[in-house]
PDB file of C-alpha atoms in Angstrom:
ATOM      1  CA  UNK A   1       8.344 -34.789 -28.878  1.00  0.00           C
ATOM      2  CA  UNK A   2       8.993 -32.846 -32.058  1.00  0.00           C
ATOM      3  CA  UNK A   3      11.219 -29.764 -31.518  1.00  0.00           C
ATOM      4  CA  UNK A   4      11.284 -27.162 -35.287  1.00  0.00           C
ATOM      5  CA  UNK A   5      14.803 -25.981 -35.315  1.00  0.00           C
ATOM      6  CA  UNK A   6      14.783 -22.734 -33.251  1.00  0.00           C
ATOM      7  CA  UNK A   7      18.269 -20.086 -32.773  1.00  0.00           C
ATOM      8  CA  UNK A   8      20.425 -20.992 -30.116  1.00  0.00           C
ATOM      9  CA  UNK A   9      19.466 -19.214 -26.797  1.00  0.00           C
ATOM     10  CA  UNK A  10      19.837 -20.570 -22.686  1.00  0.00           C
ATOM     11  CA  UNK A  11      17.597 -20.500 -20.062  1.00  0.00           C
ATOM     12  CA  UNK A  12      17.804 -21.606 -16.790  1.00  0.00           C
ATOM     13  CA  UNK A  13      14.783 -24.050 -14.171  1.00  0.00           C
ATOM     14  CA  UNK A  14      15.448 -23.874 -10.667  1.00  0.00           C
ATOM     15  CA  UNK A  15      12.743 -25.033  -8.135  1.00  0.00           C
ATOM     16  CA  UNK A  16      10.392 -24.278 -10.795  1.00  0.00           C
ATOM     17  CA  UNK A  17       7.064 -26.262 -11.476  1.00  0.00           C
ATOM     18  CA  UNK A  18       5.823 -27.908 -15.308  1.00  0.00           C
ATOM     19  CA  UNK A  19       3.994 -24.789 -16.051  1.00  0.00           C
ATOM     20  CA  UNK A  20       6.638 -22.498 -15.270  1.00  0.00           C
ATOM     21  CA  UNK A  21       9.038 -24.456 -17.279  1.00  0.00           C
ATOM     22  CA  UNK A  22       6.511 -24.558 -20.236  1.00  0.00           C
ATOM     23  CA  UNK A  23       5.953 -20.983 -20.261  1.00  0.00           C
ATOM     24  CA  UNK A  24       9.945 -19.859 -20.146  1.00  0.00           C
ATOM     25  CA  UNK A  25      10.577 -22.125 -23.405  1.00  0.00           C
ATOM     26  CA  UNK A  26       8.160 -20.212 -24.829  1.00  0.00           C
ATOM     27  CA  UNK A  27       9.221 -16.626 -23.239  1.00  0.00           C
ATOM     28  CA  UNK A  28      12.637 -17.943 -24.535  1.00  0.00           C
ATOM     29  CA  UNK A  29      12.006 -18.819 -28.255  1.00  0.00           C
ATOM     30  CA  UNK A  30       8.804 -17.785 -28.627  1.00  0.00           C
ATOM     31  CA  UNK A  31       7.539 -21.097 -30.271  1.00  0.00           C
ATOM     32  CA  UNK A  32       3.954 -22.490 -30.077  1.00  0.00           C
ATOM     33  CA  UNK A  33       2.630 -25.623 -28.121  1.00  0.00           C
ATOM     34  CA  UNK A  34       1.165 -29.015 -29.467  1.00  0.00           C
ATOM     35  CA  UNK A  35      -0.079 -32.044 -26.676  1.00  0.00           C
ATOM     36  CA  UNK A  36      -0.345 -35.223 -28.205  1.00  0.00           C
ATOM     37  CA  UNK A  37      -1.049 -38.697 -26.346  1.00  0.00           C
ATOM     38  CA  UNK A  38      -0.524 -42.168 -27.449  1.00  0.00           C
ATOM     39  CA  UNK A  39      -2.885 -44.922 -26.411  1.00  0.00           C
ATOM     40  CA  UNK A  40      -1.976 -48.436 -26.328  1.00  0.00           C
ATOM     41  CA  UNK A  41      -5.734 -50.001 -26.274  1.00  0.00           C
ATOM     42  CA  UNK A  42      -7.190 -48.386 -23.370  1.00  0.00           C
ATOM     43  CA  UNK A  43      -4.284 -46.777 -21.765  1.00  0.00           C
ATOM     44  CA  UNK A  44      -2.388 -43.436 -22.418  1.00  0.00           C
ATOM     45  CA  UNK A  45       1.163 -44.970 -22.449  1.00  0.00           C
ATOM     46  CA  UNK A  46       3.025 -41.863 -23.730  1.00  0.00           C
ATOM     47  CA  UNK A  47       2.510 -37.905 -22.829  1.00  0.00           C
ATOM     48  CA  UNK A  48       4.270 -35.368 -25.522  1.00  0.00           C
ATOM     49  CA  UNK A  49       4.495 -31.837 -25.885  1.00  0.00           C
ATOM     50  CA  UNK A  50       5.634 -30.589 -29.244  1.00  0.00           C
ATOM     51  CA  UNK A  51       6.828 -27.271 -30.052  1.00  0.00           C
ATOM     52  CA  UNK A  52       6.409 -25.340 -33.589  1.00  0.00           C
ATOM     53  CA  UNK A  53       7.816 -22.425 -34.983  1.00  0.00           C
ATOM     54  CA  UNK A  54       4.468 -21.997 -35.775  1.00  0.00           C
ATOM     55  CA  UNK A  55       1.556 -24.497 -35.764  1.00  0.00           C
ATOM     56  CA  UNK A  56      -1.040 -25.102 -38.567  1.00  0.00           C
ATOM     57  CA  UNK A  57      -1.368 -23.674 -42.477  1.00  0.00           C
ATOM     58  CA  UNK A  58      -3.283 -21.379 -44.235  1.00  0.00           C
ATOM     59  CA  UNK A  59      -6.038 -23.185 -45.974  1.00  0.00           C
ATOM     60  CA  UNK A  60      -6.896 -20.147 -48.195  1.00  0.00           C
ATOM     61  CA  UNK A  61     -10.925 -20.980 -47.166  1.00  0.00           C
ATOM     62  CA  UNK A  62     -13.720 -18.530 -46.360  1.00  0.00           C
ATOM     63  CA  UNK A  63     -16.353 -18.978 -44.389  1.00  0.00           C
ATOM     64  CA  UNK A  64     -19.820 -16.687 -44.614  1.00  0.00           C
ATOM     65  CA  UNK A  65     -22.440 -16.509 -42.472  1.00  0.00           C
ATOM     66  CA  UNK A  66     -25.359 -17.653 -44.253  1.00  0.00           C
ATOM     67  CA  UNK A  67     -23.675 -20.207 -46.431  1.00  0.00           C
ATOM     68  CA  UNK A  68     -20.956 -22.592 -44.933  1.00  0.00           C
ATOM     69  CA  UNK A  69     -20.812 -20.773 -41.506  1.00  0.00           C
ATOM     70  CA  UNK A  70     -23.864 -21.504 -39.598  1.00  0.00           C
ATOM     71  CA  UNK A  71     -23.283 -19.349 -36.739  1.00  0.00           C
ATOM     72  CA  UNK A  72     -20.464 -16.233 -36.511  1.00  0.00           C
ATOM     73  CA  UNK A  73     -20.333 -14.547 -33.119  1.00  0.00           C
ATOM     74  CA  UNK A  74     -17.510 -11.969 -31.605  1.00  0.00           C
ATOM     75  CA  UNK A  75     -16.223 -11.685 -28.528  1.00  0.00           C
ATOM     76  CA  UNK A  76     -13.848  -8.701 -27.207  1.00  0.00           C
ATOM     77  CA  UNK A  77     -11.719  -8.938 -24.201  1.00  0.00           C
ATOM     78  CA  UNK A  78      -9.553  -6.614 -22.196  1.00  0.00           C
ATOM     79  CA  UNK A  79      -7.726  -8.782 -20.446  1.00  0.00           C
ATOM     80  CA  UNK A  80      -4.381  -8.668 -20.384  1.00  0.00           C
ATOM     81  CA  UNK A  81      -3.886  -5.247 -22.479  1.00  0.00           C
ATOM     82  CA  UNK A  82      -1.260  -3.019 -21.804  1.00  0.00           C
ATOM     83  CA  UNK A  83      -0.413   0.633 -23.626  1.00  0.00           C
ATOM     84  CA  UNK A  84       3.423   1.193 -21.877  1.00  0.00           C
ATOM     85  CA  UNK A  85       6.138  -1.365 -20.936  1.00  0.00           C
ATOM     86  CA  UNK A  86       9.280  -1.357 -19.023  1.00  0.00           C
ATOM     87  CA  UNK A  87      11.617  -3.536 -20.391  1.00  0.00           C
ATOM     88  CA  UNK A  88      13.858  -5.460 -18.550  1.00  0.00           C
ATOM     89  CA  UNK A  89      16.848  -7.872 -20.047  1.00  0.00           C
ATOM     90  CA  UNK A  90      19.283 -10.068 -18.603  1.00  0.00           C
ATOM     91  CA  UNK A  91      21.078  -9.413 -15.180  1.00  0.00           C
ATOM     92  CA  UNK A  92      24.649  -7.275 -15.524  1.00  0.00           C
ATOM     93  CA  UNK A  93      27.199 -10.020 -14.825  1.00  0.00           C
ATOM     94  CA  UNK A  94      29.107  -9.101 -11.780  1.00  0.00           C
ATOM     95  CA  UNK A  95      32.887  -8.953 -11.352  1.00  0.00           C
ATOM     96  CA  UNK A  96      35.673  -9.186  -8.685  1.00  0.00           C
ATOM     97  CA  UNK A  97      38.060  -6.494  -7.853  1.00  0.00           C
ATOM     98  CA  UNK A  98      40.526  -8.231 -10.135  1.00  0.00           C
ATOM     99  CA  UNK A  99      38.077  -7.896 -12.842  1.00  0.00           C
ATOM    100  CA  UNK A 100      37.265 -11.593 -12.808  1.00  0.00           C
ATOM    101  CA  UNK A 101      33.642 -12.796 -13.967  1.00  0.00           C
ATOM    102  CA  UNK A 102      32.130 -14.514 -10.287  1.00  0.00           C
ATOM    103  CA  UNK A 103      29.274 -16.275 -12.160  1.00  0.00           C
ATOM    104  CA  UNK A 104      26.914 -13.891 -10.170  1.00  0.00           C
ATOM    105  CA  UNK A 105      24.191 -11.357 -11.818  1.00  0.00           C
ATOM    106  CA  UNK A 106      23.367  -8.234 -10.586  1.00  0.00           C
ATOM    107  CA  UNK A 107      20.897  -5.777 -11.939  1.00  0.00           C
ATOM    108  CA  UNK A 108      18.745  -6.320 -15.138  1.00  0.00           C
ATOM    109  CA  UNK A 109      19.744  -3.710 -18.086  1.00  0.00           C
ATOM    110  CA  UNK A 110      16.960  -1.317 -19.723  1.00  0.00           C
ATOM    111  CA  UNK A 111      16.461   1.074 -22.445  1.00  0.00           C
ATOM    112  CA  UNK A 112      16.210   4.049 -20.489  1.00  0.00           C
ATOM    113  CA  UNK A 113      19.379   5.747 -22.286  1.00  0.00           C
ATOM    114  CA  UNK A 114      18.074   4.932 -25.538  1.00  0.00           C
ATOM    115  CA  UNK A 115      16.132   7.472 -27.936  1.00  0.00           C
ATOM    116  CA  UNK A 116      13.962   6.929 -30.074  1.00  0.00           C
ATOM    117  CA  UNK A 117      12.204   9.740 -31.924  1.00  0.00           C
ATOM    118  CA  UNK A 118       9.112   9.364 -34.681  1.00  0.00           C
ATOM    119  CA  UNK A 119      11.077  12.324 -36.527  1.00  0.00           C
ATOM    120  CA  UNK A 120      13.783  10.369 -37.208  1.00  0.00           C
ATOM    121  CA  UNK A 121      11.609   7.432 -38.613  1.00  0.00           C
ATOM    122  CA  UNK A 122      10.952   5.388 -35.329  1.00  0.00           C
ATOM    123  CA  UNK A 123       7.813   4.368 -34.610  1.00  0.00           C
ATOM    124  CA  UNK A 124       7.424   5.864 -31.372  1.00  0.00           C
ATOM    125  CA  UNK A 125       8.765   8.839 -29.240  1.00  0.00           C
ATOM    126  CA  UNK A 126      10.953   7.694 -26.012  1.00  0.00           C
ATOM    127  CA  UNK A 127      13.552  10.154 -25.277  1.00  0.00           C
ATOM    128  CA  UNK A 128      16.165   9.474 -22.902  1.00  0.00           C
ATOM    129  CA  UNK A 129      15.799   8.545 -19.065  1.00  0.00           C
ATOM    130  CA  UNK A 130      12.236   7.170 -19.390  1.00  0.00           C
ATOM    131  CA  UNK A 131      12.889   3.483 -18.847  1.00  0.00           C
ATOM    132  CA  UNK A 132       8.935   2.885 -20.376  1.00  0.00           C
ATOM    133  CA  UNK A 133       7.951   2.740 -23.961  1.00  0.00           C
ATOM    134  CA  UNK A 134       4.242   3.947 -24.587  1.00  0.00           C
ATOM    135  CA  UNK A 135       1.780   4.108 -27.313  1.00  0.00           C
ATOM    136  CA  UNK A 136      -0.444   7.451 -26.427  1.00  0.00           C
ATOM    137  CA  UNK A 137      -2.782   6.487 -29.205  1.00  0.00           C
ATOM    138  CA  UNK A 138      -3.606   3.128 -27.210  1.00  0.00           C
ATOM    139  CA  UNK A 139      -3.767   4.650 -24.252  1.00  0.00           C
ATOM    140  CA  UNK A 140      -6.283   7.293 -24.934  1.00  0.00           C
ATOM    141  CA  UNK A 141      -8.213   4.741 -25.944  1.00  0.00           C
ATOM    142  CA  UNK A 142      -7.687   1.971 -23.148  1.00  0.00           C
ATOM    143  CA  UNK A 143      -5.977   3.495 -20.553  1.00  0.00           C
ATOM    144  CA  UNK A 144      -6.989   4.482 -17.380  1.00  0.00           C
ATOM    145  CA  UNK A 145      -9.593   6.961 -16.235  1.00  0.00           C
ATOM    146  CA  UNK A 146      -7.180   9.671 -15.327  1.00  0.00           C
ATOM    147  CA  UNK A 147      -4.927   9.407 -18.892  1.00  0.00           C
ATOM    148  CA  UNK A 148      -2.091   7.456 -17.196  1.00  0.00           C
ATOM    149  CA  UNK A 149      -0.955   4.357 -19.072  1.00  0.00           C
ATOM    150  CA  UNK A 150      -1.871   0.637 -18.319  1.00  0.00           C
ATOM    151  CA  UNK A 151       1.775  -0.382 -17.575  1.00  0.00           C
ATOM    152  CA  UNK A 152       3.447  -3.991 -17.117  1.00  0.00           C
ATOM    153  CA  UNK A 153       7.231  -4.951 -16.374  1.00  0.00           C
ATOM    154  CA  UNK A 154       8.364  -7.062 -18.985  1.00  0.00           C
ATOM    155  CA  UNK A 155      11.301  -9.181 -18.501  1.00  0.00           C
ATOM    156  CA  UNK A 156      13.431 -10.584 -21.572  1.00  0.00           C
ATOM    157  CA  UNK A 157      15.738 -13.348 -20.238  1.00  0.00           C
ATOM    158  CA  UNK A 158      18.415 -13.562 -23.660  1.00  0.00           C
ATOM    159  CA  UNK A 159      18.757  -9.628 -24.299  1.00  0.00           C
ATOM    160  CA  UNK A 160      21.762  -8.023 -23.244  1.00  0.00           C
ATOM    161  CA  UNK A 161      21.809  -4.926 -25.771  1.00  0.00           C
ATOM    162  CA  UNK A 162      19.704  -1.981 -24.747  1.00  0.00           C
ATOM    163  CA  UNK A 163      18.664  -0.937 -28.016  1.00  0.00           C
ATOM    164  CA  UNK A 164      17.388  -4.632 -29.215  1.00  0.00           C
ATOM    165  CA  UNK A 165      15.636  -4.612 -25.704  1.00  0.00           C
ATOM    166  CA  UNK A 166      13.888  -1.419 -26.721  1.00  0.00           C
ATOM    167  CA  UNK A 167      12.714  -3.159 -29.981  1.00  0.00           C
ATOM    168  CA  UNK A 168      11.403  -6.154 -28.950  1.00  0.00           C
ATOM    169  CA  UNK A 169       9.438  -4.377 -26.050  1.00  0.00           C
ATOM    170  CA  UNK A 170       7.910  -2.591 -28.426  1.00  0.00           C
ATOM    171  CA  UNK A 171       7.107  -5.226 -30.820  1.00  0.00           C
ATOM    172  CA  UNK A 172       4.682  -7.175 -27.637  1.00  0.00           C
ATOM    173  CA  UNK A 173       3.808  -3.839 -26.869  1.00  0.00           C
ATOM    174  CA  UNK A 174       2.135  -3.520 -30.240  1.00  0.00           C
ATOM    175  CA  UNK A 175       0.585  -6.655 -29.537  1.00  0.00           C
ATOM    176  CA  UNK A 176      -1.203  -6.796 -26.035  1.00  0.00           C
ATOM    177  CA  UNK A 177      -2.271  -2.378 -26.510  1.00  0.00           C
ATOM    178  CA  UNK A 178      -4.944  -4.200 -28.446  1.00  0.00           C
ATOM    179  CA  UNK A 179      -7.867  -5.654 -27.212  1.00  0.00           C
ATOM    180  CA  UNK A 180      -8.006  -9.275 -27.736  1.00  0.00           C
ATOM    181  CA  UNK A 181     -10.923 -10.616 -30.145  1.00  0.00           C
ATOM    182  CA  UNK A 182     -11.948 -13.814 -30.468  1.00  0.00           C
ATOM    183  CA  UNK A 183     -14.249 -15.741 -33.275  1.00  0.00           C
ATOM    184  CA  UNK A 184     -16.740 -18.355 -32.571  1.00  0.00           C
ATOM    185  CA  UNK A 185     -18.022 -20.381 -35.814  1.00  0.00           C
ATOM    186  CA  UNK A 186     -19.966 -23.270 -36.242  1.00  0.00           C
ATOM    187  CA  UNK A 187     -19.616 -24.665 -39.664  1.00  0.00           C
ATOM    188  CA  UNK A 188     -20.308 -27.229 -42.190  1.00  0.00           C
ATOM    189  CA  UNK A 189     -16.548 -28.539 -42.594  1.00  0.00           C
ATOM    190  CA  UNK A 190     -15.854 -32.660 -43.820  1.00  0.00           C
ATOM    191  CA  UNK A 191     -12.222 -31.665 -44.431  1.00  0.00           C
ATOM    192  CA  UNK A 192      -9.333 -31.872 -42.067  1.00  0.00           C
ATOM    193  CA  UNK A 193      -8.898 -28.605 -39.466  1.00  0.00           C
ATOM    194  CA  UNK A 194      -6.694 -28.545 -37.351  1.00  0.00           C
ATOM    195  CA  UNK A 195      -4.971 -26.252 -34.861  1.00  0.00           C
ATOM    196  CA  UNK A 196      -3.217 -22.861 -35.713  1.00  0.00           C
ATOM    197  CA  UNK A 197      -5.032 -23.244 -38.973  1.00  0.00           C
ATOM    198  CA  UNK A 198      -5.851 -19.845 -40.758  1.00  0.00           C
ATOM    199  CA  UNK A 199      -9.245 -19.413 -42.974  1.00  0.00           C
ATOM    200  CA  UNK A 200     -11.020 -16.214 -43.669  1.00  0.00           C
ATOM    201  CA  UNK A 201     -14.516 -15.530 -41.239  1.00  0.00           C
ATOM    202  CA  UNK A 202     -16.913 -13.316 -42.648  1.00  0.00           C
ATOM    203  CA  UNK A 203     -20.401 -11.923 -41.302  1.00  0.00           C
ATOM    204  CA  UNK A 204     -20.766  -8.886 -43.336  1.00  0.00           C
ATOM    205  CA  UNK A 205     -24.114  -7.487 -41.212  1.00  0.00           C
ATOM    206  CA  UNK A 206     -21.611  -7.395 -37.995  1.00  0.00           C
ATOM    207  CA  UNK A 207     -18.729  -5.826 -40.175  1.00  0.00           C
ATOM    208  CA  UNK A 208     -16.361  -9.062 -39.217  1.00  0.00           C
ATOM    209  CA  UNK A 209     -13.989 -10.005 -42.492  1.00  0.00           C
ATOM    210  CA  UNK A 210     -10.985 -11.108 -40.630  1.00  0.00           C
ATOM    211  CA  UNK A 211      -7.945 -13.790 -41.173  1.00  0.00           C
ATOM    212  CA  UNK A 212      -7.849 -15.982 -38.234  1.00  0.00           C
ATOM    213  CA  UNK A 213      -6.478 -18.749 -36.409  1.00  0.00           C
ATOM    214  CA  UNK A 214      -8.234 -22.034 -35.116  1.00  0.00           C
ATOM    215  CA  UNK A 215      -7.391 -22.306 -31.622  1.00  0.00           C
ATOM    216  CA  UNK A 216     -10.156 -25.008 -30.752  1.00  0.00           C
ATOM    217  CA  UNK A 217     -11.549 -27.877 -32.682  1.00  0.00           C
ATOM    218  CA  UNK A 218     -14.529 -30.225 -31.255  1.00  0.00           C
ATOM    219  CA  UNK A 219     -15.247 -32.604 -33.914  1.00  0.00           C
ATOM    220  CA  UNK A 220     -18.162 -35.008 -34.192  1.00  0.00           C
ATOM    221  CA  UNK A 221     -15.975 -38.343 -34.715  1.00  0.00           C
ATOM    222  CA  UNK A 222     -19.290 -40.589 -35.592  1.00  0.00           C
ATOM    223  CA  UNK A 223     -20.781 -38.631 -38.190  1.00  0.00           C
ATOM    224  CA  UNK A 224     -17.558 -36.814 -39.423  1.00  0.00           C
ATOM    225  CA  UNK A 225     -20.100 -33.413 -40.267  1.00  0.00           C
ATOM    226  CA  UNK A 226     -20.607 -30.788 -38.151  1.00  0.00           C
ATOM    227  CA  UNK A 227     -17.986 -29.234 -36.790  1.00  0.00           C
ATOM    228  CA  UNK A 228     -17.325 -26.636 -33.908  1.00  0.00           C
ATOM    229  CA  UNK A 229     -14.047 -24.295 -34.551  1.00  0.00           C
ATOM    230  CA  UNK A 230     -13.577 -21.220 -32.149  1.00  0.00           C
TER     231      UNK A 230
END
């Protein structure tokens, strides 16, 4: 279906299955999903995925508990958090003896030679030979029992310069060291919501005053009022 313009970038599917496909483009360009069927009658006659640079809008609207949110509860999951990477980019292309590029790809490069140093304005330290990045702050917090870090490979298909590698490691390491929270609001909402939609969620006895993101919409499509957003 619809495609936003996105950089130039290559990825390859071998043997792989819908889902796996799905989930490189979006590895690859980092773009977000949209379904959308069309019904002819009673009959789905086309399937479409669409992919945004970044779905919905900011509709600049609050919601309160007590006054047009009826219900504001939090949830907080672990799952999935991480406090140290290893990065891992595309495979070193190999070579004949006569120098000759053979099409083939060996090992995948890392940042382990790379420094980075908080004294000289980076935002973490990683001297050289450790092929992890790690935010100690995050894991003192959520890491493991014994103070060792919750650590995931992470494998970057389109970078072939260490340093960049380093830096966008980082950046989803900033990310997923977090734990996840989620909003669940039932409101009084006749306008149109959709998905990756951002409005302001407030509960001020819980301490919640947050910009989020609709992720799920169940609408009541006979009466047009009440309407569930998580």
């Amino acid at each position: 279906g619809r495609a936003d313009p996105t950089p130039a970038k290559s990825v390859s599917f071998y043997d792989n299955s819908r889902q796996e496909c799905i989930t490189k483009i979006l590895e690859t360009w980092d773009v977000e999903l949209g379904y959308r069927l069309v019904f002819s009658g009673n009959k789905i006659v086309n399937r479409y995925i669409d992919l945004y640079s970044k779905r919905g809008v900011d509709t600049g609207r609050r919601y309160a508990y007590g006054s047009n949110a009826l219900e504001v509860t939090k949830e907080e999951s672990q799952a999935g958090l991480y406090t140290a990477y290893i990065g891992r980019g595309k495979g070193e292309q190999k070579h004949d003896d006569q120098g000759n590029a053979t099409g083939g790809f060996g090992r995948r490069i890392d940042f382990k030679n790379v420094t980075w140093s908080k004294a000289n304005g980076d935002p973490v330290d990683k001297p050289a030979g450790q092929e992890y990045v790690e935010i100690p702050e995050m894991t003192a917090l959520y890491g493991y029992s014994d103070g060792s870090a919750r650590t995931k490979i992470k494998v970057y298909q389109d970078i072939e310069d260490p340093a960049e590698l380093l830096k966008r490691t980082y950046a989803d390491l900033l990310v997923d060291s977090r734990p996840l929270v989620q909003f669940k609001a039932v409101i009084s909402e006749t306008g149109n919501l959709e998905l990756g939609d951002s409005g302001a969620i407030i509960r001020k006895d819980l301490g919640i005053y947050y910009k989020t993101r609709v992720y799920e919409v169940k609408r009541d499509i006979l009466g047009g009022g009440l309407v569930e957003v998580k």
